[in-house]
Amino acid sequence: MKVTVVGAGAVGASCAEYIAMKNFAAEVVLLDIKEGFAEGKAMDLMQTASLNGFDTKITGSTNDYSKTAESDVVVITSGIPRKPGMTREELIGINAGIVKSVSSSLIEHSPNAVVIVVSNPMDTMTYLVHKTTSLPKHKIIGMGGALDSARFKYRLAEALEAPISDVDGMVIGGHSDKGMVPLIHHATRNSVKVSEFLDSDKMDYVVQETKVGGATLTGLLGTSAWYAPGAAVSGLVQAIANDQKKMFPCSALLEGEYGLNDLCIGVPVILGKNGIEKIVEIKLNDTEKEKLHESAEGVKKTNGLLDV
Ligand SMILES: NC(=O)c1ccc[n+]([C@@H]2O[C@H](COP(=O)([O-])OP(=O)(O)OC[C@H]3O[C@@H](n4cnc5c(N)ncnc54)[C@H](O)[C@@H]3O)[C@@H](O)[C@H]2O)c1
Ligand SMILES: O=C(O)C[C@H](O)C(=O)O
């Protein structure tokens, strides 16, 4: 299994590190436009191999896509992150051009790869890859929901005063401060609905803190987060590499599922060796349906800013 990660910045390097630490890939290529940067990150990471006990070979490349040839999975993290006070949508002007050119170069050298899009605004960047490449729809996946769900579980565990391994929950919808739909009424502690333990104020608090999870970290760090994003991407890559058929909420092109069309938005999917093996349609209540559709309107508005 060969994985390429474009963008050797905070998220790209964290992603490469988690993939290596999980020891399931033979090779990870980090590529960046900044001269020597990816080579430096790759060398630094390789010098952790004997310390951390992995055999994955990590190499770096300054914009030479021939080094990425025949990758099985490619991850796009290239682009600018937001600063405190910004929305992800404000990044579209710069990131759309980067994602368009990077995805085309990647596919030229790895025509059979599964593409995972991370750059923001992620749902719109995922849609852009659908619109500007000829890859089949099951091979283009946006990463957002896996991260948002991890943040949801973090907030649930905090509110429940429970260990995180006790809780389960999922966030669907757009990967944006307003668009996320944490499925609080489906969330559980050891199979028991969390509504049995939390009053409605506490549940509202968990939902709100989950939705602004990225903005909260951006305020604290001065730039956006990277550890949990990198770990979330590595989970998706592993599910594909090991054909795990695991369910994650991912941004997928919808063609009628959930009553939505012609956009990419977070919904539960099964990930395996072919990428998206299946889009899972779960039963939503009327409020959840309404929230998902509102979220879709927001994503479509941002998609409307694309020149495609
Ligand atoms: N989807 C998510 O859940 C999620 C989570 C975290 C971050 N992000 C997004 O990921 C992106 C990267 O964030 P970061 O914190 O790693 O930023 P960063 O600035 O640390 O790294 C971005 C890297 O991309 C490189 N780059 C820029 N243009 C390039 C090009 N044309 N080709 C190759 N490399 C190029 C830069 O040189 C830089 O090293 C941002 O858009 C951010 O908003 C998304
Ligand atoms: O918050 C951001 O801008 C980055 C990313 O989308 C995140 O959720 O951490």
Coordinates of C-alpha atoms and ligand atoms in Angstrom, one line a residue:
M1 CA 0.0 0.0 0.0
K2 CA 1.4 3.3 -1.1
V3 CA -0.1 6.5 0.2
T4 CA 0.7 10.1 -0.9
V5 CA -0.1 13.0 1.3
V6 CA 0.0 16.4 -0.5
G7 CA 0.8 19.3 1.9
A8 CA 3.5 18.6 4.4
G9 CA 2.2 21.2 6.8
A10 CA 0.5 20.7 10.2
V11 CA -2.2 18.3 9.0
G12 CA -0.3 16.5 6.3
A13 CA 2.7 15.7 8.6
S14 CA 0.4 14.6 11.4
C15 CA -1.5 12.4 9.0
A16 CA 1.8 10.8 7.7
E17 CA 2.9 10.3 11.3
Y18 CA -0.3 8.5 12.4
I19 CA -0.3 6.3 9.2
A20 CA 3.3 5.3 10.0
M21 CA 2.6 4.7 13.7
K22 CA -0.3 2.3 12.7
N23 CA 2.2 0.4 10.5
F24 CA -0.2 -0.7 7.8
A25 CA 1.3 1.1 4.8
A26 CA 4.5 0.1 3.1
E27 CA 5.2 3.7 1.8
V28 CA 4.1 7.2 2.5
V29 CA 5.1 10.0 0.1
L30 CA 4.8 13.6 1.5
L31 CA 4.7 16.2 -1.2
D32 CA 4.8 20.0 -0.7
I33 CA 5.4 23.0 -3.0
K34 CA 7.8 24.6 -0.5
E35 CA 11.4 23.7 -1.4
G36 CA 12.9 21.0 0.9
F37 CA 10.0 21.1 3.3
A38 CA 8.5 17.7 2.6
E39 CA 11.9 16.1 2.5
G40 CA 12.7 17.6 5.9
K41 CA 9.4 16.4 7.5
A42 CA 9.9 13.0 6.0
M43 CA 13.5 12.7 7.3
D44 CA 12.4 13.9 10.8
L45 CA 9.5 11.4 10.8
M46 CA 11.8 8.5 9.6
Q47 CA 14.1 9.3 12.5
T48 CA 11.2 8.4 14.8
A49 CA 10.8 4.9 13.2
S50 CA 13.3 3.1 15.4
L51 CA 11.9 4.9 18.4
N52 CA 8.3 4.2 17.7
G53 CA 8.7 0.9 16.0
F54 CA 7.3 1.3 12.5
D55 CA 8.5 0.0 9.2
T56 CA 6.6 2.4 6.9
K57 CA 9.0 4.2 4.6
I58 CA 8.3 7.9 4.5
T59 CA 9.9 10.0 1.7
G60 CA 9.5 13.7 0.8
S61 CA 9.2 15.4 -2.6
T62 CA 9.2 19.1 -3.6
N63 CA 6.4 19.2 -6.1
D64 CA 7.7 16.2 -8.1
Y65 CA 4.6 14.1 -8.8
S66 CA 6.5 11.3 -10.5
K67 CA 7.5 10.2 -6.9
T68 CA 3.8 9.8 -6.1
A69 CA 3.2 7.4 -9.1
E70 CA 0.9 4.4 -8.5
S71 CA -0.3 5.5 -5.1
D72 CA -3.3 3.5 -3.8
V73 CA -4.6 6.4 -1.7
V74 CA -3.9 10.1 -2.1
V75 CA -4.7 12.7 0.6
I76 CA -5.0 16.4 -0.2
T77 CA -4.2 18.7 2.7
S78 CA -2.5 21.5 0.6
G79 CA -3.9 24.9 1.1
I80 CA -4.2 27.6 3.7
P81 CA -5.8 27.1 7.1
R82 CA -8.0 29.7 8.7
K83 CA -7.0 32.2 11.3
P84 CA -9.1 33.1 14.4
G85 CA -12.3 34.8 13.5
M86 CA -12.5 33.4 10.0
T87 CA -14.9 30.8 8.6
R88 CA -13.7 27.8 6.6
E89 CA -15.7 29.1 3.6
E90 CA -13.4 32.2 3.4
L91 CA -10.6 30.0 2.3
I92 CA -12.2 29.1 -1.0
G93 CA -10.6 31.8 -3.1
I94 CA -7.1 30.4 -2.5
N95 CA -7.7 26.8 -1.8
A96 CA -9.9 26.0 -4.9
G97 CA -7.1 26.7 -7.3
I98 CA -4.6 24.6 -5.2
V99 CA -7.0 21.7 -4.9
K100 CA -7.9 21.7 -8.6
S101 CA -4.2 21.7 -9.8
V102 CA -3.1 19.2 -7.1
S103 CA -5.9 16.7 -7.8
S104 CA -5.2 16.8 -11.5
S105 CA -1.4 16.2 -11.0
L106 CA -2.1 13.4 -8.5
I107 CA -4.6 11.6 -10.8
E108 CA -2.2 11.9 -13.8
H109 CA 0.3 9.8 -11.9
S110 CA -2.1 7.6 -9.9
P111 CA -5.2 7.1 -12.0
N112 CA -6.5 4.3 -9.8
A113 CA -6.1 6.0 -6.5
V114 CA -8.8 6.7 -3.9
V115 CA -8.7 10.5 -3.2
I116 CA -9.3 11.9 0.3
V117 CA -9.9 15.6 0.4
V118 CA -9.1 17.5 3.6
S119 CA -8.4 21.1 2.5
N120 CA -11.2 23.6 3.4
P121 CA -13.9 24.4 2.8
M122 CA -13.8 20.6 2.6
D123 CA -17.3 19.7 1.2
T124 CA -16.9 22.2 -1.6
M125 CA -13.3 21.1 -2.3
T126 CA -14.6 17.5 -2.5
Y127 CA -17.3 18.6 -5.0
L128 CA -14.7 20.5 -7.0
V129 CA -12.6 17.2 -7.4
H130 CA -15.8 15.5 -8.6
K131 CA -16.5 18.3 -11.1
T132 CA -12.9 18.6 -12.5
T133 CA -11.7 15.0 -12.7
S134 CA -13.1 11.9 -14.3
L135 CA -12.7 9.7 -11.2
P136 CA -15.7 7.6 -10.3
K137 CA -17.7 9.0 -7.4
H138 CA -16.9 6.2 -5.0
K139 CA -13.2 7.1 -5.2
I140 CA -13.6 10.7 -4.0
I141 CA -14.0 11.1 -0.2
G142 CA -14.1 14.2 1.9
M143 CA -12.8 14.0 5.5
G144 CA -14.7 16.0 8.1
G145 CA -17.3 13.9 9.8
A146 CA -14.8 11.5 11.3
L147 CA -13.1 14.4 13.0
D148 CA -16.4 16.1 14.0
S149 CA -17.6 12.8 15.5
A150 CA -14.4 12.4 17.5
R151 CA -14.9 15.9 18.9
F152 CA -18.6 15.0 19.6
K153 CA -17.5 12.0 21.6
Y154 CA -14.9 14.1 23.5
R155 CA -17.7 16.6 24.5
L156 CA -20.1 13.8 25.3
A157 CA -17.6 12.1 27.6
E158 CA -16.9 15.4 29.3
A159 CA -20.7 16.0 29.9
L160 CA -21.3 12.4 31.0
E161 CA -18.1 12.4 33.2
A162 CA -17.4 9.1 31.4
P163 CA -14.4 7.6 29.7
I164 CA -14.4 8.3 26.0
S165 CA -14.4 4.5 25.3
D166 CA -17.9 4.4 26.9
V167 CA -19.5 6.8 24.4
D168 CA -20.5 6.6 20.8
G169 CA -21.9 9.2 18.5
M170 CA -21.9 10.6 14.9
V171 CA -21.9 14.0 13.2
I172 CA -23.3 14.3 9.7
G173 CA -23.9 17.3 7.5
G174 CA -21.5 20.0 6.2
H175 CA -18.1 20.4 7.8
S176 CA -18.8 24.0 8.9
D177 CA -19.5 25.9 12.1
K178 CA -23.2 26.2 11.3
G179 CA -23.7 23.1 9.1
M180 CA -22.7 20.2 11.4
V181 CA -25.5 18.0 12.6
P182 CA -24.4 16.1 15.7
L183 CA -26.9 13.2 16.1
I184 CA -27.4 13.7 19.8
H185 CA -30.6 11.6 19.9
H186 CA -28.7 8.6 18.5
A187 CA -25.6 9.1 20.8
T188 CA -25.1 6.4 23.4
R189 CA -23.2 5.4 26.6
N190 CA -22.7 1.7 26.5
S191 CA -25.8 1.3 24.2
V192 CA -28.0 3.5 26.5
K193 CA -29.2 6.8 24.9
V194 CA -27.3 9.7 26.4
S195 CA -30.7 11.5 26.9
E196 CA -31.2 9.1 29.9
F197 CA -28.2 10.8 31.6
L198 CA -28.1 14.4 30.3
D199 CA -30.8 17.0 30.5
S200 CA -31.6 19.1 27.4
D201 CA -29.4 22.0 28.4
K202 CA -26.4 19.7 28.7
M203 CA -27.3 18.1 25.4
D204 CA -27.6 21.5 23.7
Y205 CA -24.2 22.5 25.1
V206 CA -22.6 19.3 23.8
V207 CA -24.1 20.0 20.3
Q208 CA -23.0 23.6 20.3
E209 CA -19.4 22.9 21.5
T210 CA -19.1 20.2 18.9
K211 CA -20.2 22.4 16.0
V212 CA -17.6 25.1 16.9
G213 CA -14.9 22.6 17.8
G214 CA -12.6 23.7 15.0
A215 CA -13.2 27.4 15.7
T216 CA -12.5 26.9 19.4
L217 CA -9.1 25.3 18.6
T218 CA -8.3 27.9 16.0
G219 CA -8.9 30.6 18.6
L220 CA -6.5 28.8 21.1
L221 CA -3.8 27.9 18.6
G222 CA -3.8 30.9 16.2
T223 CA -4.2 28.4 13.3
S224 CA -6.4 25.4 12.9
A225 CA -6.0 22.0 14.5
W226 CA -3.8 19.1 13.3
Y227 CA -3.6 16.1 15.7
A228 CA -7.2 15.0 15.6
P229 CA -7.5 15.9 11.8
G230 CA -4.4 13.8 11.1
A231 CA -5.7 10.9 13.2
A232 CA -9.1 11.0 11.6
V233 CA -7.5 10.9 8.1
S234 CA -5.3 8.0 9.1
G235 CA -8.4 6.1 10.2
L236 CA -10.0 6.5 6.8
V237 CA -6.8 5.5 5.0
Q238 CA -6.5 2.4 7.2
A239 CA -10.1 1.4 6.5
I240 CA -9.4 1.5 2.8
A241 CA -5.9 -0.1 3.0
N242 CA -7.2 -3.0 5.1
D243 CA -10.6 -3.2 3.4
Q244 CA -12.2 -2.9 6.8
K245 CA -15.8 -2.0 5.6
K246 CA -16.0 0.4 8.6
M247 CA -18.6 3.1 8.8
F248 CA -17.5 6.7 9.0
P249 CA -19.4 9.9 8.2
C250 CA -17.7 11.2 5.1
S251 CA -18.4 13.8 2.5
A252 CA -19.8 11.9 -0.5
L253 CA -21.5 12.9 -3.7
L254 CA -25.2 12.5 -3.2
E255 CA -27.6 11.5 -6.0
G256 CA -30.9 11.3 -4.3
E257 CA -29.8 9.8 -1.0
Y258 CA -31.4 11.7 2.0
G259 CA -33.4 13.6 -0.7
L260 CA -30.3 15.5 -1.7
N261 CA -28.6 15.9 -5.1
D262 CA -25.6 17.3 -6.8
L263 CA -23.5 18.1 -3.7
C264 CA -20.9 16.5 -1.4
I265 CA -21.9 16.5 2.3
G266 CA -21.2 14.3 5.3
V267 CA -23.3 11.1 5.5
P268 CA -22.5 7.7 6.9
V269 CA -20.6 5.6 4.4
I270 CA -18.9 2.2 4.4
L271 CA -15.2 2.4 3.6
G272 CA -13.3 -0.5 2.0
K273 CA -10.7 -1.1 -0.7
N274 CA -12.8 0.6 -3.4
G275 CA -13.2 3.8 -1.3
I276 CA -16.9 4.4 -0.6
E277 CA -18.4 0.9 -0.8
K278 CA -21.9 2.1 0.1
I279 CA -23.7 5.2 1.3
V280 CA -25.8 4.3 4.4
E281 CA -29.2 5.9 4.7
I282 CA -30.1 5.9 8.3
K283 CA -33.6 6.9 9.7
L284 CA -33.5 10.6 10.7
N285 CA -36.3 12.3 12.7
D286 CA -38.0 15.4 11.2
T287 CA -35.7 17.8 13.0
E288 CA -32.5 16.0 11.9
K289 CA -33.8 15.9 8.4
E290 CA -34.5 19.6 8.4
K291 CA -31.1 20.4 9.8
L292 CA -29.4 18.2 7.2
H293 CA -31.3 20.0 4.4
E294 CA -30.4 23.4 5.9
S295 CA -26.8 22.3 6.0
A296 CA -27.0 21.3 2.4
E297 CA -28.3 24.7 1.4
G298 CA -25.2 26.2 3.0
V299 CA -22.9 23.8 1.2
K300 CA -24.6 24.6 -2.1
K301 CA -24.2 28.3 -1.5
T302 CA -20.5 27.8 -1.1
N303 CA -20.4 25.5 -4.2
G304 CA -22.0 28.3 -6.1
L305 CA -18.8 30.3 -5.6
L306 CA -16.8 27.7 -7.6
D307 CA -15.8 28.4 -11.2
V308 CA -17.0 25.0 -12.5
Ligands
LIG1 N1 -11.3 18.6 6.7 C1 -10.9 18.8 7.9 O1 -11.4 18.2 8.9 C2 -9.7 19.7 8.2 C3 -9.0 19.6 9.4 C4 -7.9 20.4 9.6 C5 -7.4 21.3 8.6 N2 -8.1 21.3 7.4 C6 -7.6 22.1 6.3 O2 -6.4 21.5 5.8 C7 -5.7 22.5 5.1 C8 -4.2 22.4 5.6 O3 -4.1 22.8 7.0 P1 -2.7 22.9 7.7 O4 -3.0 23.3 9.1 O5 -2.0 21.6 7.4 O6 -2.0 24.1 6.9 P2 -0.4 24.3 6.8 O7 -0.3 25.7 6.3 O8 0.3 23.9 8.0 O9 0.0 23.3 5.6 C9 -0.5 23.5 4.3 C10 0.7 23.1 3.4 O10 0.2 23.1 2.0 C11 1.3 23.4 1.2 N3 0.8 23.8 -0.1 C12 0.2 25.0 -0.5 N4 0.0 25.0 -1.8 C13 0.4 23.8 -2.3 C14 0.5 23.2 -3.6 N5 0.0 23.8 -4.6 N6 1.0 22.0 -3.7 C15 1.6 21.3 -2.6 N7 1.6 21.9 -1.4 C16 1.0 23.1 -1.2 C17 2.0 24.6 2.0 O11 3.3 24.8 1.6 C18 1.9 24.0 3.4 O12 3.0 23.3 3.8 C19 -6.4 23.8 5.4 O13 -7.1 24.2 4.3 C20 -7.2 23.5 6.6 O14 -8.3 24.3 6.7 C21 -9.2 20.5 7.2
LIG2 O1 -11.4 24.5 11.9 C1 -10.7 24.5 10.8 O2 -10.7 25.5 10.1 C2 -9.9 23.3 10.4 C3 -10.7 22.0 10.4 O3 -11.8 22.1 9.5 C4 -11.1 21.6 11.8 O4 -12.3 21.3 12.0 O5 -10.2 21.4 12.6

